[in-house]
mmCIF file of N, CA and C in Angstrom:
data_model
loop_
_atom_site.group_PDB
_atom_site.id
_atom_site.type_symbol
_atom_site.label_atom_id
_atom_site.label_comp_id
_atom_site.label_asym_id
_atom_site.label_seq_id
_atom_site.Cartn_x
_atom_site.Cartn_y
_atom_site.Cartn_z
ATOM 1 N N UNK A 17 -85.974 92.600 153.178
ATOM 2 C CA UNK A 17 -85.265 91.595 153.969
ATOM 3 C C UNK A 17 -84.680 92.255 155.224
ATOM 4 N N UNK A 18 -85.064 91.802 156.386
ATOM 5 C CA UNK A 18 -84.500 92.436 157.592
ATOM 6 C C UNK A 18 -83.045 92.026 157.809
ATOM 7 N N UNK A 19 -82.306 92.872 158.500
ATOM 8 C CA UNK A 19 -80.979 92.503 158.971
ATOM 9 C C UNK A 19 -81.123 91.908 160.360
ATOM 10 N N UNK A 20 -80.094 91.176 160.771
ATOM 11 C CA UNK A 20 -80.089 90.562 162.097
ATOM 12 C C UNK A 20 -78.948 91.143 162.912
ATOM 13 N N UNK A 21 -79.222 91.388 164.195
ATOM 14 C CA UNK A 21 -78.240 91.995 165.090
ATOM 15 C C UNK A 21 -78.267 91.292 166.432
ATOM 16 N N UNK A 22 -77.107 91.218 167.069
ATOM 17 C CA UNK A 22 -77.032 90.748 168.447
ATOM 18 C C UNK A 22 -76.784 91.964 169.328
ATOM 19 N N UNK A 23 -77.623 92.144 170.327
ATOM 20 C CA UNK A 23 -77.466 93.228 171.287
ATOM 21 C C UNK A 23 -76.915 92.632 172.570
ATOM 22 N N UNK A 24 -75.831 93.185 173.047
ATOM 23 C CA UNK A 24 -75.117 92.596 174.171
ATOM 24 C C UNK A 24 -75.112 93.516 175.383
ATOM 25 N N UNK A 25 -75.410 92.964 176.551
ATOM 26 C CA UNK A 25 -75.392 93.761 177.773
ATOM 27 C C UNK A 25 -75.598 92.892 178.999
ATOM 28 N N UNK A 26 -75.655 93.525 180.152
ATOM 29 C CA UNK A 26 -75.806 92.769 181.398
ATOM 30 C C UNK A 26 -77.247 92.292 181.568
ATOM 31 N N UNK A 27 -77.401 91.240 182.337
ATOM 32 C CA UNK A 27 -78.734 90.713 182.630
ATOM 33 C C UNK A 27 -79.573 91.773 183.353
ATOM 34 N N UNK A 28 -78.933 92.508 184.246
ATOM 35 C CA UNK A 28 -79.603 93.578 184.981
ATOM 36 C C UNK A 28 -80.200 94.611 184.013
ATOM 37 N N UNK A 29 -79.405 95.010 183.009
ATOM 38 C CA UNK A 29 -79.903 95.970 182.018
ATOM 39 C C UNK A 29 -80.998 95.358 181.153
ATOM 40 N N UNK A 30 -80.874 94.060 180.852
ATOM 41 C CA UNK A 30 -81.902 93.412 180.031
ATOM 42 C C UNK A 30 -83.249 93.352 180.747
ATOM 43 N N UNK A 31 -83.237 93.192 182.066
ATOM 44 C CA UNK A 31 -84.504 93.149 182.808
ATOM 45 C C UNK A 31 -85.281 94.459 182.588
ATOM 46 N N UNK A 32 -84.566 95.586 182.644
ATOM 47 C CA UNK A 32 -85.191 96.893 182.391
ATOM 48 C C UNK A 32 -85.611 96.992 180.926
ATOM 49 N N UNK A 33 -84.719 96.570 180.026
ATOM 50 C CA UNK A 33 -84.980 96.684 178.583
ATOM 51 C C UNK A 33 -86.216 95.892 178.166
ATOM 52 N N UNK A 34 -86.359 94.678 178.696
ATOM 53 C CA UNK A 34 -87.496 93.840 178.315
ATOM 54 C C UNK A 34 -88.806 94.415 178.845
ATOM 55 N N UNK A 35 -88.742 94.982 180.024
ATOM 56 C CA UNK A 35 -89.938 95.578 180.624
ATOM 57 C C UNK A 35 -90.375 96.818 179.841
ATOM 58 N N UNK A 36 -89.394 97.640 179.431
ATOM 59 C CA UNK A 36 -89.705 98.911 178.764
ATOM 60 C C UNK A 36 -89.742 98.814 177.239
ATOM 61 N N UNK A 37 -89.182 97.729 176.681
ATOM 62 C CA UNK A 37 -89.116 97.612 175.224
ATOM 63 C C UNK A 37 -88.133 98.581 174.609
ATOM 64 N N UNK A 38 -87.044 98.865 175.366
ATOM 65 C CA UNK A 38 -86.045 99.826 174.902
ATOM 66 C C UNK A 38 -84.651 99.284 175.190
ATOM 67 N N UNK A 39 -83.735 99.439 174.221
ATOM 68 C CA UNK A 39 -82.328 99.122 174.427
ATOM 69 C C UNK A 39 -81.519 100.347 174.045
ATOM 70 N N UNK A 40 -80.416 100.581 174.736
ATOM 71 C CA UNK A 40 -79.604 101.759 174.439
ATOM 72 C C UNK A 40 -78.140 101.416 174.299
ATOM 73 N N UNK A 41 -77.430 102.195 173.494
ATOM 74 C CA UNK A 41 -75.993 102.011 173.320
ATOM 75 C C UNK A 41 -75.280 103.360 173.467
ATOM 76 N N UNK A 42 -73.981 103.271 173.705
ATOM 77 C CA UNK A 42 -73.177 104.472 173.929
ATOM 78 C C UNK A 42 -72.703 105.071 172.604
ATOM 79 N N UNK A 43 -72.034 106.189 172.728
ATOM 80 C CA UNK A 43 -71.447 106.896 171.586
ATOM 81 C C UNK A 43 -70.571 105.966 170.742
ATOM 82 N N UNK A 44 -69.836 105.060 171.417
ATOM 83 C CA UNK A 44 -68.931 104.130 170.707
ATOM 84 C C UNK A 44 -69.668 103.271 169.687
ATOM 85 N N UNK A 45 -70.920 102.938 169.974
ATOM 86 C CA UNK A 45 -71.681 102.046 169.098
ATOM 87 C C UNK A 45 -72.617 102.812 168.157
ATOM 88 N N UNK A 46 -72.472 104.143 168.124
ATOM 89 C CA UNK A 46 -73.402 104.971 167.334
ATOM 90 C C UNK A 46 -73.393 104.603 165.855
ATOM 91 N N UNK A 47 -72.226 104.298 165.294
ATOM 92 C CA UNK A 47 -72.141 103.963 163.862
ATOM 93 C C UNK A 47 -72.946 102.707 163.535
ATOM 94 N N UNK A 48 -72.870 101.704 164.421
ATOM 95 C CA UNK A 48 -73.660 100.485 164.202
ATOM 96 C C UNK A 48 -75.136 100.752 164.452
ATOM 97 N N UNK A 49 -75.434 101.502 165.501
ATOM 98 C CA UNK A 49 -76.820 101.871 165.817
ATOM 99 C C UNK A 49 -77.461 102.541 164.602
ATOM 100 N N UNK A 50 -76.679 103.372 163.912
ATOM 101 C CA UNK A 50 -77.187 104.092 162.746
ATOM 102 C C UNK A 50 -77.598 103.141 161.619
ATOM 103 N N UNK A 51 -77.009 101.946 161.588
ATOM 104 C CA UNK A 51 -77.316 100.967 160.522
ATOM 105 C C UNK A 51 -78.552 100.131 160.829
ATOM 106 N N UNK A 52 -78.914 100.046 162.086
ATOM 107 C CA UNK A 52 -80.091 99.264 162.470
ATOM 108 C C UNK A 52 -81.346 99.989 161.987
ATOM 109 N N UNK A 53 -82.255 99.241 161.364
ATOM 110 C CA UNK A 53 -83.459 99.846 160.809
ATOM 111 C C UNK A 53 -84.717 99.216 161.401
ATOM 112 N N UNK A 54 -85.808 99.975 161.443
ATOM 113 C CA UNK A 54 -87.075 99.374 161.874
ATOM 114 C C UNK A 54 -87.379 98.133 161.030
ATOM 115 N N UNK A 55 -87.855 97.089 161.682
ATOM 116 C CA UNK A 55 -88.123 95.829 160.996
ATOM 117 C C UNK A 55 -86.984 94.830 161.139
ATOM 118 N N UNK A 56 -85.797 95.316 161.547
ATOM 119 C CA UNK A 56 -84.674 94.399 161.762
ATOM 120 C C UNK A 56 -84.940 93.517 162.983
ATOM 121 N N UNK A 57 -84.336 92.342 162.967
ATOM 122 C CA UNK A 57 -84.468 91.385 164.071
ATOM 123 C C UNK A 57 -83.275 91.554 165.010
ATOM 124 N N UNK A 58 -83.548 91.646 166.307
ATOM 125 C CA UNK A 58 -82.473 91.770 167.298
ATOM 126 C C UNK A 58 -82.562 90.625 168.300
ATOM 127 N N UNK A 59 -81.380 90.081 168.615
ATOM 128 C CA UNK A 59 -81.275 88.994 169.579
ATOM 129 C C UNK A 59 -80.707 89.574 170.868
ATOM 130 N N UNK A 60 -81.277 89.172 172.005
ATOM 131 C CA UNK A 60 -80.863 89.719 173.303
ATOM 132 C C UNK A 60 -79.828 88.787 173.930
ATOM 133 N N UNK A 61 -78.606 89.299 174.081
ATOM 134 C CA UNK A 61 -77.541 88.510 174.701
ATOM 135 C C UNK A 61 -77.165 89.113 176.056
ATOM 136 N N UNK A 62 -77.289 88.291 177.100
ATOM 137 C CA UNK A 62 -76.925 88.747 178.442
ATOM 138 C C UNK A 62 -75.553 88.186 178.785
ATOM 139 N N UNK A 63 -74.625 89.086 179.061
ATOM 140 C CA UNK A 63 -73.249 88.712 179.381
ATOM 141 C C UNK A 63 -73.231 87.688 180.514
ATOM 142 N N UNK A 64 -72.538 86.577 180.273
ATOM 143 C CA UNK A 64 -72.400 85.568 181.314
ATOM 144 C C UNK A 64 -73.591 84.636 181.454
ATOM 145 N N UNK A 65 -74.692 84.934 180.756
ATOM 146 C CA UNK A 65 -75.889 84.087 180.862
ATOM 147 C C UNK A 65 -76.192 83.381 179.537
ATOM 148 N N UNK A 66 -76.156 84.133 178.436
ATOM 149 C CA UNK A 66 -76.468 83.569 177.128
ATOM 150 C C UNK A 66 -77.555 84.374 176.441
ATOM 151 N N UNK A 67 -78.131 83.779 175.418
ATOM 152 C CA UNK A 67 -79.177 84.445 174.639
ATOM 153 C C UNK A 67 -80.497 84.294 175.380
ATOM 154 N N UNK A 68 -81.134 85.418 175.677
ATOM 155 C CA UNK A 68 -82.345 85.351 176.499
ATOM 156 C C UNK A 68 -83.634 85.613 175.708
ATOM 157 N N UNK A 69 -83.504 85.983 174.420
ATOM 158 C CA UNK A 69 -84.705 86.196 173.630
ATOM 159 C C UNK A 69 -84.418 86.995 172.374
ATOM 160 N N UNK A 70 -85.483 87.428 171.718
ATOM 161 C CA UNK A 70 -85.322 88.246 170.512
ATOM 162 C C UNK A 70 -86.556 89.100 170.286
ATOM 163 N N UNK A 71 -86.404 90.061 169.385
ATOM 164 C CA UNK A 71 -87.502 90.964 169.081
ATOM 165 C C UNK A 71 -87.286 91.668 167.753
ATOM 166 N N UNK A 72 -88.158 92.627 167.480
ATOM 167 C CA UNK A 72 -88.117 93.374 166.228
ATOM 168 C C UNK A 72 -87.987 94.857 166.558
ATOM 169 N N UNK A 73 -87.100 95.541 165.836
ATOM 170 C CA UNK A 73 -86.905 96.978 166.040
ATOM 171 C C UNK A 73 -88.116 97.730 165.489
ATOM 172 N N UNK A 74 -88.706 98.571 166.326
ATOM 173 C CA UNK A 74 -89.856 99.373 165.910
ATOM 174 C C UNK A 74 -89.456 100.802 165.573
ATOM 175 N N UNK A 75 -88.346 101.257 166.139
ATOM 176 C CA UNK A 75 -87.923 102.625 165.872
ATOM 177 C C UNK A 75 -86.620 102.936 166.588
ATOM 178 N N UNK A 76 -86.099 104.159 166.345
ATOM 179 C CA UNK A 76 -84.844 104.593 166.961
ATOM 180 C C UNK A 76 -85.015 106.011 167.453
ATOM 181 N N UNK A 77 -84.353 106.319 168.553
ATOM 182 C CA UNK A 77 -84.425 107.680 169.069
ATOM 183 C C UNK A 77 -83.233 107.927 169.988
ATOM 184 N N UNK A 78 -82.992 109.201 170.257
ATOM 185 C CA UNK A 78 -81.978 109.575 171.231
ATOM 186 C C UNK A 78 -82.702 110.061 172.475
ATOM 187 N N UNK A 79 -82.125 109.730 173.638
ATOM 188 C CA UNK A 79 -82.782 110.120 174.881
ATOM 189 C C UNK A 79 -81.765 110.634 175.892
ATOM 190 N N UNK A 80 -82.187 111.602 176.679
ATOM 191 C CA UNK A 80 -81.330 112.106 177.745
ATOM 192 C C UNK A 80 -81.891 111.679 179.103
ATOM 193 N N UNK A 81 -82.794 110.693 179.091
ATOM 194 C CA UNK A 81 -83.399 110.214 180.329
ATOM 195 C C UNK A 81 -82.647 108.989 180.841
ATOM 196 N N UNK A 82 -82.073 109.052 182.060
ATOM 197 C CA UNK A 82 -81.443 107.859 182.629
ATOM 198 C C UNK A 82 -82.483 106.756 182.824
ATOM 199 N N UNK A 83 -82.195 105.562 182.315
ATOM 200 C CA UNK A 83 -83.176 104.480 182.327
ATOM 201 C C UNK A 83 -82.671 103.256 183.083
ATOM 202 N N UNK A 84 -81.426 102.878 182.862
ATOM 203 C CA UNK A 84 -80.881 101.665 183.458
ATOM 204 C C UNK A 84 -80.277 101.946 184.834
ATOM 205 N N UNK A 85 -80.129 100.895 185.680
ATOM 206 C CA UNK A 85 -79.656 101.101 187.052
ATOM 207 C C UNK A 85 -78.382 101.950 187.156
ATOM 208 N N UNK A 86 -77.377 101.655 186.340
ATOM 209 C CA UNK A 86 -76.128 102.419 186.432
ATOM 210 C C UNK A 86 -76.343 103.889 186.064
ATOM 211 N N UNK A 87 -77.164 104.146 185.055
ATOM 212 C CA UNK A 87 -77.458 105.527 184.663
ATOM 213 C C UNK A 87 -78.153 106.263 185.810
ATOM 214 N N UNK A 88 -79.094 105.582 186.446
ATOM 215 C CA UNK A 88 -79.839 106.208 187.549
ATOM 216 C C UNK A 88 -78.916 106.512 188.722
ATOM 217 N N UNK A 89 -78.041 105.538 189.039
ATOM 218 C CA UNK A 89 -77.094 105.738 190.150
ATOM 219 C C UNK A 89 -76.186 106.934 189.893
ATOM 220 N N UNK A 90 -75.688 107.011 188.636
ATOM 221 C CA UNK A 90 -74.733 108.075 188.305
ATOM 222 C C UNK A 90 -75.422 109.387 187.928
ATOM 223 N N UNK A 91 -76.742 109.336 187.746
ATOM 224 C CA UNK A 91 -77.496 110.530 187.405
ATOM 225 C C UNK A 91 -77.159 111.097 186.034
ATOM 226 N N UNK A 92 -76.755 110.219 185.120
ATOM 227 C CA UNK A 92 -76.432 110.678 183.763
ATOM 228 C C UNK A 92 -76.726 109.559 182.764
ATOM 229 N N UNK A 93 -76.883 109.948 181.514
ATOM 230 C CA UNK A 93 -77.160 108.970 180.466
ATOM 231 C C UNK A 93 -75.829 108.432 179.918
ATOM 232 N N UNK A 94 -75.710 107.108 179.903
ATOM 233 C CA UNK A 94 -74.510 106.440 179.374
ATOM 234 C C UNK A 94 -74.815 105.859 177.990
ATOM 235 N N UNK A 95 -76.088 105.440 177.809
ATOM 236 C CA UNK A 95 -76.512 104.789 176.566
ATOM 237 C C UNK A 95 -77.647 105.594 175.928
ATOM 238 N N UNK A 96 -77.311 106.731 175.279
ATOM 239 C CA UNK A 96 -78.359 107.631 174.769
ATOM 240 C C UNK A 96 -78.996 107.191 173.451
ATOM 241 N N UNK A 97 -78.303 106.325 172.704
ATOM 242 C CA UNK A 97 -78.821 105.915 171.386
ATOM 243 C C UNK A 97 -79.687 104.686 171.576
ATOM 244 N N UNK A 98 -80.979 104.898 171.422
ATOM 245 C CA UNK A 98 -81.932 103.874 171.853
ATOM 246 C C UNK A 98 -82.675 103.245 170.681
ATOM 247 N N UNK A 99 -83.037 101.984 170.906
ATOM 248 C CA UNK A 99 -83.867 101.240 169.968
ATOM 249 C C UNK A 99 -85.170 100.909 170.671
ATOM 250 N N UNK A 100 -86.284 101.185 170.008
ATOM 251 C CA UNK A 100 -87.594 100.758 170.516
ATOM 252 C C UNK A 100 -87.798 99.347 169.980
ATOM 253 N N UNK A 101 -88.003 98.404 170.884
ATOM 254 C CA UNK A 101 -88.061 96.996 170.484
ATOM 255 C C UNK A 101 -89.389 96.356 170.880
ATOM 256 N N UNK A 102 -89.975 95.652 169.920
ATOM 257 C CA UNK A 102 -91.130 94.809 170.226
ATOM 258 C C UNK A 102 -90.551 93.455 170.604
ATOM 259 N N UNK A 103 -90.675 93.078 171.860
ATOM 260 C CA UNK A 103 -90.141 91.803 172.328
ATOM 261 C C UNK A 103 -91.022 90.685 171.782
ATOM 262 N N UNK A 104 -90.419 89.798 170.981
ATOM 263 C CA UNK A 104 -91.179 88.697 170.378
ATOM 264 C C UNK A 104 -91.178 87.470 171.270
ATOM 265 N N UNK A 105 -90.002 87.175 171.849
ATOM 266 C CA UNK A 105 -89.892 85.964 172.651
ATOM 267 C C UNK A 105 -88.792 86.115 173.692
ATOM 268 N N UNK A 106 -89.082 85.671 174.893
ATOM 269 C CA UNK A 106 -88.069 85.546 175.940
ATOM 270 C C UNK A 106 -87.993 84.054 176.266
ATOM 271 N N UNK A 107 -86.815 83.493 176.142
ATOM 272 C CA UNK A 107 -86.648 82.055 176.376
ATOM 273 C C UNK A 107 -86.795 81.742 177.864
ATOM 274 N N UNK A 108 -87.348 80.554 178.171
ATOM 275 C CA UNK A 108 -87.521 80.147 179.574
ATOM 276 C C UNK A 108 -86.177 80.112 180.286
ATOM 277 N N UNK A 109 -85.172 79.555 179.602
ATOM 278 C CA UNK A 109 -83.824 79.667 180.147
ATOM 279 C C UNK A 109 -82.869 80.069 179.032
ATOM 280 N N UNK A 110 -81.813 80.813 179.377
ATOM 281 C CA UNK A 110 -80.901 81.322 178.348
ATOM 282 C C UNK A 110 -80.327 80.213 177.471
ATOM 283 N N UNK A 111 -80.184 80.509 176.188
ATOM 284 C CA UNK A 111 -79.607 79.558 175.236
ATOM 285 C C UNK A 111 -78.140 79.891 175.023
ATOM 286 N N UNK A 112 -77.317 78.853 174.769
ATOM 287 C CA UNK A 112 -75.908 79.149 174.478
ATOM 288 C C UNK A 112 -75.774 79.957 173.194
ATOM 289 N N UNK A 113 -74.741 80.738 173.137
ATOM 290 C CA UNK A 113 -74.481 81.598 171.983
ATOM 291 C C UNK A 113 -74.078 80.739 170.785
ATOM 292 N N UNK A 114 -74.725 80.918 169.617
ATOM 293 C CA UNK A 114 -74.306 80.182 168.410
ATOM 294 C C UNK A 114 -72.865 80.536 168.032
ATOM 295 N N UNK A 115 -72.205 79.586 167.372
ATOM 296 C CA UNK A 115 -70.785 79.755 166.999
ATOM 297 C C UNK A 115 -70.496 81.076 166.300
ATOM 298 N N UNK A 116 -71.322 81.438 165.326
ATOM 299 C CA UNK A 116 -71.029 82.622 164.521
ATOM 300 C C UNK A 116 -71.510 83.934 165.126
ATOM 301 N N UNK A 117 -71.904 83.910 166.400
ATOM 302 C CA UNK A 117 -72.494 85.114 166.988
ATOM 303 C C UNK A 117 -71.450 85.906 167.757
ATOM 304 N N UNK A 118 -71.203 87.145 167.308
ATOM 305 C CA UNK A 118 -70.259 88.028 167.985
ATOM 306 C C UNK A 118 -70.977 88.822 169.067
ATOM 307 N N UNK A 119 -70.308 88.994 170.199
ATOM 308 C CA UNK A 119 -70.923 89.781 171.269
ATOM 309 C C UNK A 119 -69.924 90.779 171.865
ATOM 310 N N UNK A 120 -68.896 91.104 171.088
ATOM 311 C CA UNK A 120 -67.834 91.978 171.594
ATOM 312 C C UNK A 120 -68.315 93.403 171.829
ATOM 313 N N UNK A 121 -69.274 93.843 171.040
ATOM 314 C CA UNK A 121 -69.762 95.215 171.128
ATOM 315 C C UNK A 121 -71.219 95.222 171.586
ATOM 316 N N UNK A 122 -71.748 96.410 171.838
ATOM 317 C CA UNK A 122 -73.144 96.543 172.261
ATOM 318 C C UNK A 122 -74.104 96.113 171.152
ATOM 319 N N UNK A 123 -73.682 96.369 169.898
ATOM 320 C CA UNK A 123 -74.456 95.916 168.729
ATOM 321 C C UNK A 123 -73.491 95.164 167.821
ATOM 322 N N UNK A 124 -73.887 93.972 167.402
ATOM 323 C CA UNK A 124 -73.052 93.158 166.512
ATOM 324 C C UNK A 124 -73.917 92.609 165.389
ATOM 325 N N UNK A 125 -73.380 92.620 164.168
ATOM 326 C CA UNK A 125 -74.092 92.043 163.025
ATOM 327 C C UNK A 125 -74.254 90.550 163.279
ATOM 328 N N UNK A 126 -75.377 90.009 162.927
ATOM 329 C CA UNK A 126 -75.665 88.589 163.143
ATOM 330 C C UNK A 126 -76.112 87.981 161.818
ATOM 331 N N UNK A 127 -75.656 86.762 161.550
ATOM 332 C CA UNK A 127 -76.090 86.109 160.312
ATOM 333 C C UNK A 127 -77.470 85.482 160.516
ATOM 334 N N UNK A 128 -78.185 85.343 159.417
ATOM 335 C CA UNK A 128 -79.505 84.704 159.477
ATOM 336 C C UNK A 128 -79.349 83.263 159.966
ATOM 337 N N UNK A 129 -78.241 82.606 159.572
ATOM 338 C CA UNK A 129 -77.992 81.217 159.983
ATOM 339 C C UNK A 129 -77.879 81.113 161.507
ATOM 340 N N UNK A 130 -77.116 82.052 162.104
ATOM 341 C CA UNK A 130 -76.951 82.049 163.569
ATOM 342 C C UNK A 130 -78.303 82.274 164.252
ATOM 343 N N UNK A 131 -79.122 83.145 163.670
ATOM 344 C CA UNK A 131 -80.446 83.398 164.234
ATOM 345 C C UNK A 131 -81.297 82.131 164.165
ATOM 346 N N UNK A 132 -81.279 81.465 163.010
ATOM 347 C CA UNK A 132 -82.074 80.239 162.835
ATOM 348 C C UNK A 132 -81.614 79.137 163.789
ATOM 349 N N UNK A 133 -80.303 79.104 164.044
ATOM 350 C CA UNK A 133 -79.760 78.116 164.983
ATOM 351 C C UNK A 133 -80.367 78.322 166.383
ATOM 352 N N UNK A 134 -80.585 79.575 166.739
ATOM 353 C CA UNK A 134 -81.195 79.873 168.048
ATOM 354 C C UNK A 134 -82.627 79.378 168.148
ATOM 355 N N UNK A 135 -83.313 79.408 167.018
ATOM 356 C CA UNK A 135 -84.717 79.005 167.022
ATOM 357 C C UNK A 135 -84.870 77.489 166.969
ATOM 358 N N UNK A 136 -83.808 76.829 166.474
ATOM 359 C CA UNK A 136 -83.858 75.387 166.240
ATOM 360 C C UNK A 136 -84.111 74.538 167.464
#
């Protein structure tokens, strides 16, 4: 049984993430990142826009390569804990966040019900 997670970040970062199939989190979110497993379902939440799609985790790795715009500008890695994601669906327009969906952190546990509500 897969777990469900909401990944939260800026729309700008999501554009890079969707193109590359990679999402990254900082040291603060490492404990949650450690719980995410290949096969888990992840929902893409763009701050200020809404839910923009979902995918399946294919793997996890650490990287010292700056990937996102802010990392490139600053010349350092801010989000080294990365998830390799197979993007399953990107919605034509962002969907509102389901009631039970937390987006306070870079990675948030998501209920299967909240995920199903997004698909409904």
